[in-house]
């Protein structure tokens, strides 16, 4: 089974990137709803940037080793993590009326930089996944869960399911 999944990695990555692009479109549509306090544009921007990052992962072997391409791909991933974290931070702020300020990014970036000191550029990107992307995902799931409690109609189960994923 492992060999089969590894041989299909490019298809998996393609569909993952496509799902993120579709999520981005849905978030930008949700942003236009009247009276919805969630900062959908941040989640949509995360999905768009991370979807593009995943698609570049597919083309990377064909484009060869390029420092510019590696920095561009990594920058897309890192920037997307910041948007995901910001969706969670602003969503918590709008729901609870209070959330940590922008200063929270300083220790998160410092933790990412420690990964860079230990293992170079790859270490920086990997550490940013854990220091910024993972907490951003947890915050975002919390925001979607809290938002699902405010609705009574169709969006409620959908937001609840999205918070679990």
mmCIF file of C-alpha atoms in Angstrom:
data_model
loop_
_atom_site.group_PDB
_atom_site.id
_atom_site.type_symbol
_atom_site.label_atom_id
_atom_site.label_comp_id
_atom_site.label_asym_id
_atom_site.label_seq_id
_atom_site.Cartn_x
_atom_site.Cartn_y
_atom_site.Cartn_z
ATOM 1 C CA UNK A 1 0.000 0.000 0.000
ATOM 2 C CA UNK A 2 2.855 2.375 0.837
ATOM 3 C CA UNK A 3 4.479 1.796 -2.546
ATOM 4 C CA UNK A 4 1.190 2.495 -4.308
ATOM 5 C CA UNK A 5 0.666 5.778 -2.421
ATOM 6 C CA UNK A 6 4.240 6.867 -3.089
ATOM 7 C CA UNK A 7 3.825 6.144 -6.795
ATOM 8 C CA UNK A 8 0.662 8.284 -6.816
ATOM 9 C CA UNK A 9 2.167 11.190 -4.860
ATOM 10 C CA UNK A 10 1.921 13.628 -7.767
ATOM 11 C CA UNK A 11 -1.827 12.982 -8.145
ATOM 12 C CA UNK A 12 -2.367 13.309 -4.411
ATOM 13 C CA UNK A 13 -0.480 16.597 -4.360
ATOM 14 C CA UNK A 14 -2.417 17.858 -7.383
ATOM 15 C CA UNK A 15 -5.802 17.127 -5.800
ATOM 16 C CA UNK A 16 -4.664 18.576 -2.478
ATOM 17 C CA UNK A 17 -3.645 21.804 -4.221
ATOM 18 C CA UNK A 18 -6.895 21.829 -6.190
ATOM 19 C CA UNK A 19 -8.938 21.384 -3.000
ATOM 20 C CA UNK A 20 -7.115 24.341 -1.470
ATOM 21 C CA UNK A 21 -7.842 26.507 -4.523
ATOM 22 C CA UNK A 22 -11.533 25.553 -4.303
ATOM 23 C CA UNK A 23 -11.487 26.383 -0.576
ATOM 24 C CA UNK A 24 -9.997 29.755 -1.484
ATOM 25 C CA UNK A 25 -12.822 30.493 -3.906
ATOM 26 C CA UNK A 26 -15.418 29.471 -1.315
ATOM 27 C CA UNK A 27 -13.831 31.712 1.317
ATOM 28 C CA UNK A 28 -13.833 34.716 -0.991
ATOM 29 C CA UNK A 29 -17.515 34.097 -1.724
ATOM 30 C CA UNK A 30 -18.246 33.793 2.033
ATOM 31 C CA UNK A 31 -16.461 37.080 2.624
ATOM 32 C CA UNK A 32 -19.237 38.888 0.764
ATOM 33 C CA UNK A 33 -22.003 37.657 3.063
ATOM 34 C CA UNK A 34 -23.614 40.384 5.100
ATOM 35 C CA UNK A 35 -23.206 40.170 8.852
ATOM 36 C CA UNK A 36 -20.680 37.307 8.861
ATOM 37 C CA UNK A 37 -17.945 38.308 11.308
ATOM 38 C CA UNK A 38 -15.379 35.698 10.258
ATOM 39 C CA UNK A 39 -12.298 37.035 8.452
ATOM 40 C CA UNK A 40 -12.754 34.762 5.437
ATOM 41 C CA UNK A 41 -10.273 36.660 3.282
ATOM 42 C CA UNK A 42 -7.395 35.477 5.496
ATOM 43 C CA UNK A 43 -8.413 31.836 5.216
ATOM 44 C CA UNK A 44 -8.972 32.276 1.480
ATOM 45 C CA UNK A 45 -5.536 33.820 1.011
ATOM 46 C CA UNK A 46 -3.970 30.964 2.999
ATOM 47 C CA UNK A 47 -5.715 28.412 0.790
ATOM 48 C CA UNK A 48 -4.729 30.193 -2.433
ATOM 49 C CA UNK A 49 -1.058 30.558 -1.470
ATOM 50 C CA UNK A 50 -0.751 27.059 -0.071
ATOM 51 C CA UNK A 51 -2.545 25.570 -3.087
ATOM 52 C CA UNK A 52 -0.054 27.309 -5.394
ATOM 53 C CA UNK A 53 2.770 26.011 -3.197
ATOM 54 C CA UNK A 54 1.474 22.455 -3.576
ATOM 55 C CA UNK A 55 1.200 22.790 -7.343
ATOM 56 C CA UNK A 56 4.778 24.059 -7.478
ATOM 57 C CA UNK A 57 5.784 20.907 -5.585
ATOM 58 C CA UNK A 58 4.576 18.911 -8.590
ATOM 59 C CA UNK A 59 6.595 20.928 -11.078
ATOM 60 C CA UNK A 60 9.762 21.234 -8.983
ATOM 61 C CA UNK A 61 11.385 18.017 -10.291
ATOM 62 C CA UNK A 62 10.820 19.131 -13.891
ATOM 63 C CA UNK A 63 12.186 22.628 -13.324
ATOM 64 C CA UNK A 64 15.395 21.370 -11.738
ATOM 65 C CA UNK A 65 17.224 22.628 -8.678
ATOM 66 C CA UNK A 66 16.955 26.371 -8.567
ATOM 67 C CA UNK A 67 17.662 28.530 -5.548
ATOM 68 C CA UNK A 68 15.103 31.084 -6.723
ATOM 69 C CA UNK A 69 12.398 28.433 -7.122
ATOM 70 C CA UNK A 70 13.177 26.933 -3.713
ATOM 71 C CA UNK A 71 13.023 30.324 -2.001
ATOM 72 C CA UNK A 72 9.806 31.208 -3.859
ATOM 73 C CA UNK A 73 8.097 27.902 -2.941
ATOM 74 C CA UNK A 74 9.204 28.181 0.669
ATOM 75 C CA UNK A 75 8.110 31.799 0.874
ATOM 76 C CA UNK A 76 4.657 30.825 -0.406
ATOM 77 C CA UNK A 77 4.384 28.186 2.312
ATOM 78 C CA UNK A 78 5.612 30.501 5.062
ATOM 79 C CA UNK A 79 3.338 33.353 3.989
ATOM 80 C CA UNK A 80 0.375 30.992 3.824
ATOM 81 C CA UNK A 81 1.046 29.887 7.419
ATOM 82 C CA UNK A 82 0.937 33.502 8.550
ATOM 83 C CA UNK A 83 -2.436 34.000 6.854
ATOM 84 C CA UNK A 84 -3.789 30.814 8.453
ATOM 85 C CA UNK A 85 -2.597 31.959 11.867
ATOM 86 C CA UNK A 86 -4.042 35.416 11.294
ATOM 87 C CA UNK A 87 -7.431 33.919 10.372
ATOM 88 C CA UNK A 88 -7.405 32.102 13.688
ATOM 89 C CA UNK A 89 -6.173 35.099 15.671
ATOM 90 C CA UNK A 90 -8.684 37.535 14.182
ATOM 91 C CA UNK A 91 -11.504 35.015 14.331
ATOM 92 C CA UNK A 92 -10.887 34.427 18.049
ATOM 93 C CA UNK A 93 -10.712 38.177 18.544
ATOM 94 C CA UNK A 94 -14.060 38.725 16.829
ATOM 95 C CA UNK A 95 -15.726 35.866 18.687
ATOM 96 C CA UNK A 96 -14.346 36.447 22.165
ATOM 97 C CA UNK A 97 -13.703 40.181 21.833
ATOM 98 C CA UNK A 98 -10.080 39.711 22.823
ATOM 99 C CA UNK A 99 -7.089 37.861 21.392
ATOM 100 C CA UNK A 100 -3.293 38.048 21.483
ATOM 101 C CA UNK A 101 -1.824 40.981 19.606
ATOM 102 C CA UNK A 102 0.576 41.065 16.680
ATOM 103 C CA UNK A 103 3.490 40.636 19.112
ATOM 104 C CA UNK A 104 2.677 36.904 19.151
ATOM 105 C CA UNK A 105 4.417 36.558 15.788
ATOM 106 C CA UNK A 106 7.776 37.493 17.315
ATOM 107 C CA UNK A 107 8.261 34.290 19.359
ATOM 108 C CA UNK A 108 6.769 32.189 16.545
ATOM 109 C CA UNK A 109 9.229 33.611 14.035
ATOM 110 C CA UNK A 110 12.032 33.172 16.586
ATOM 111 C CA UNK A 111 11.175 29.468 16.923
ATOM 112 C CA UNK A 112 11.237 29.146 13.143
ATOM 113 C CA UNK A 113 14.596 30.891 13.011
ATOM 114 C CA UNK A 114 15.984 28.406 15.536
ATOM 115 C CA UNK A 115 15.120 25.644 13.113
ATOM 116 C CA UNK A 116 17.044 27.557 10.461
ATOM 117 C CA UNK A 117 20.084 27.842 12.713
ATOM 118 C CA UNK A 118 20.071 24.116 13.356
ATOM 119 C CA UNK A 119 19.266 22.773 9.884
ATOM 120 C CA UNK A 120 19.530 25.652 7.406
ATOM 121 C CA UNK A 121 16.777 26.815 5.066
ATOM 122 C CA UNK A 122 14.951 23.467 5.139
ATOM 123 C CA UNK A 123 15.037 23.555 8.933
ATOM 124 C CA UNK A 124 13.576 27.053 8.901
ATOM 125 C CA UNK A 125 10.671 25.988 6.689
ATOM 126 C CA UNK A 126 10.064 22.784 8.651
ATOM 127 C CA UNK A 127 10.157 24.654 11.964
ATOM 128 C CA UNK A 128 7.750 27.272 10.607
ATOM 129 C CA UNK A 129 5.293 24.484 9.814
ATOM 130 C CA UNK A 130 5.326 23.497 13.478
ATOM 131 C CA UNK A 131 5.709 26.934 15.048
ATOM 132 C CA UNK A 132 3.272 28.885 12.846
ATOM 133 C CA UNK A 133 1.287 26.474 10.657
ATOM 134 C CA UNK A 134 0.267 23.960 13.326
ATOM 135 C CA UNK A 135 -0.927 26.526 15.907
ATOM 136 C CA UNK A 136 -2.580 28.455 13.076
ATOM 137 C CA UNK A 137 -4.470 25.327 12.101
ATOM 138 C CA UNK A 138 -5.562 24.741 15.687
ATOM 139 C CA UNK A 139 -6.694 28.347 16.064
ATOM 140 C CA UNK A 140 -8.567 28.198 12.768
ATOM 141 C CA UNK A 141 -10.312 24.967 13.754
ATOM 142 C CA UNK A 142 -11.325 26.601 17.032
ATOM 143 C CA UNK A 143 -12.718 29.616 15.170
ATOM 144 C CA UNK A 144 -14.780 27.384 12.871
ATOM 145 C CA UNK A 145 -16.058 25.378 15.840
ATOM 146 C CA UNK A 146 -17.078 28.530 17.702
ATOM 147 C CA UNK A 147 -18.707 29.896 14.551
ATOM 148 C CA UNK A 148 -20.715 26.679 14.092
ATOM 149 C CA UNK A 149 -22.370 27.309 17.452
ATOM 150 C CA UNK A 150 -23.724 30.678 16.305
ATOM 151 C CA UNK A 151 -25.640 29.294 13.328
ATOM 152 C CA UNK A 152 -28.877 27.344 13.388
ATOM 153 C CA UNK A 153 -29.390 26.517 9.709
ATOM 154 C CA UNK A 154 -27.286 24.719 7.094
ATOM 155 C CA UNK A 155 -23.891 26.356 7.779
ATOM 156 C CA UNK A 156 -23.797 24.927 11.299
ATOM 157 C CA UNK A 157 -23.005 21.275 10.442
ATOM 158 C CA UNK A 158 -20.701 22.329 7.614
ATOM 159 C CA UNK A 159 -18.658 24.606 9.850
ATOM 160 C CA UNK A 160 -18.573 21.928 12.535
ATOM 161 C CA UNK A 161 -17.305 19.354 10.016
ATOM 162 C CA UNK A 162 -14.712 21.831 8.719
ATOM 163 C CA UNK A 163 -13.451 22.403 12.262
ATOM 164 C CA UNK A 164 -12.848 18.671 12.647
ATOM 165 C CA UNK A 165 -10.944 18.358 9.391
#
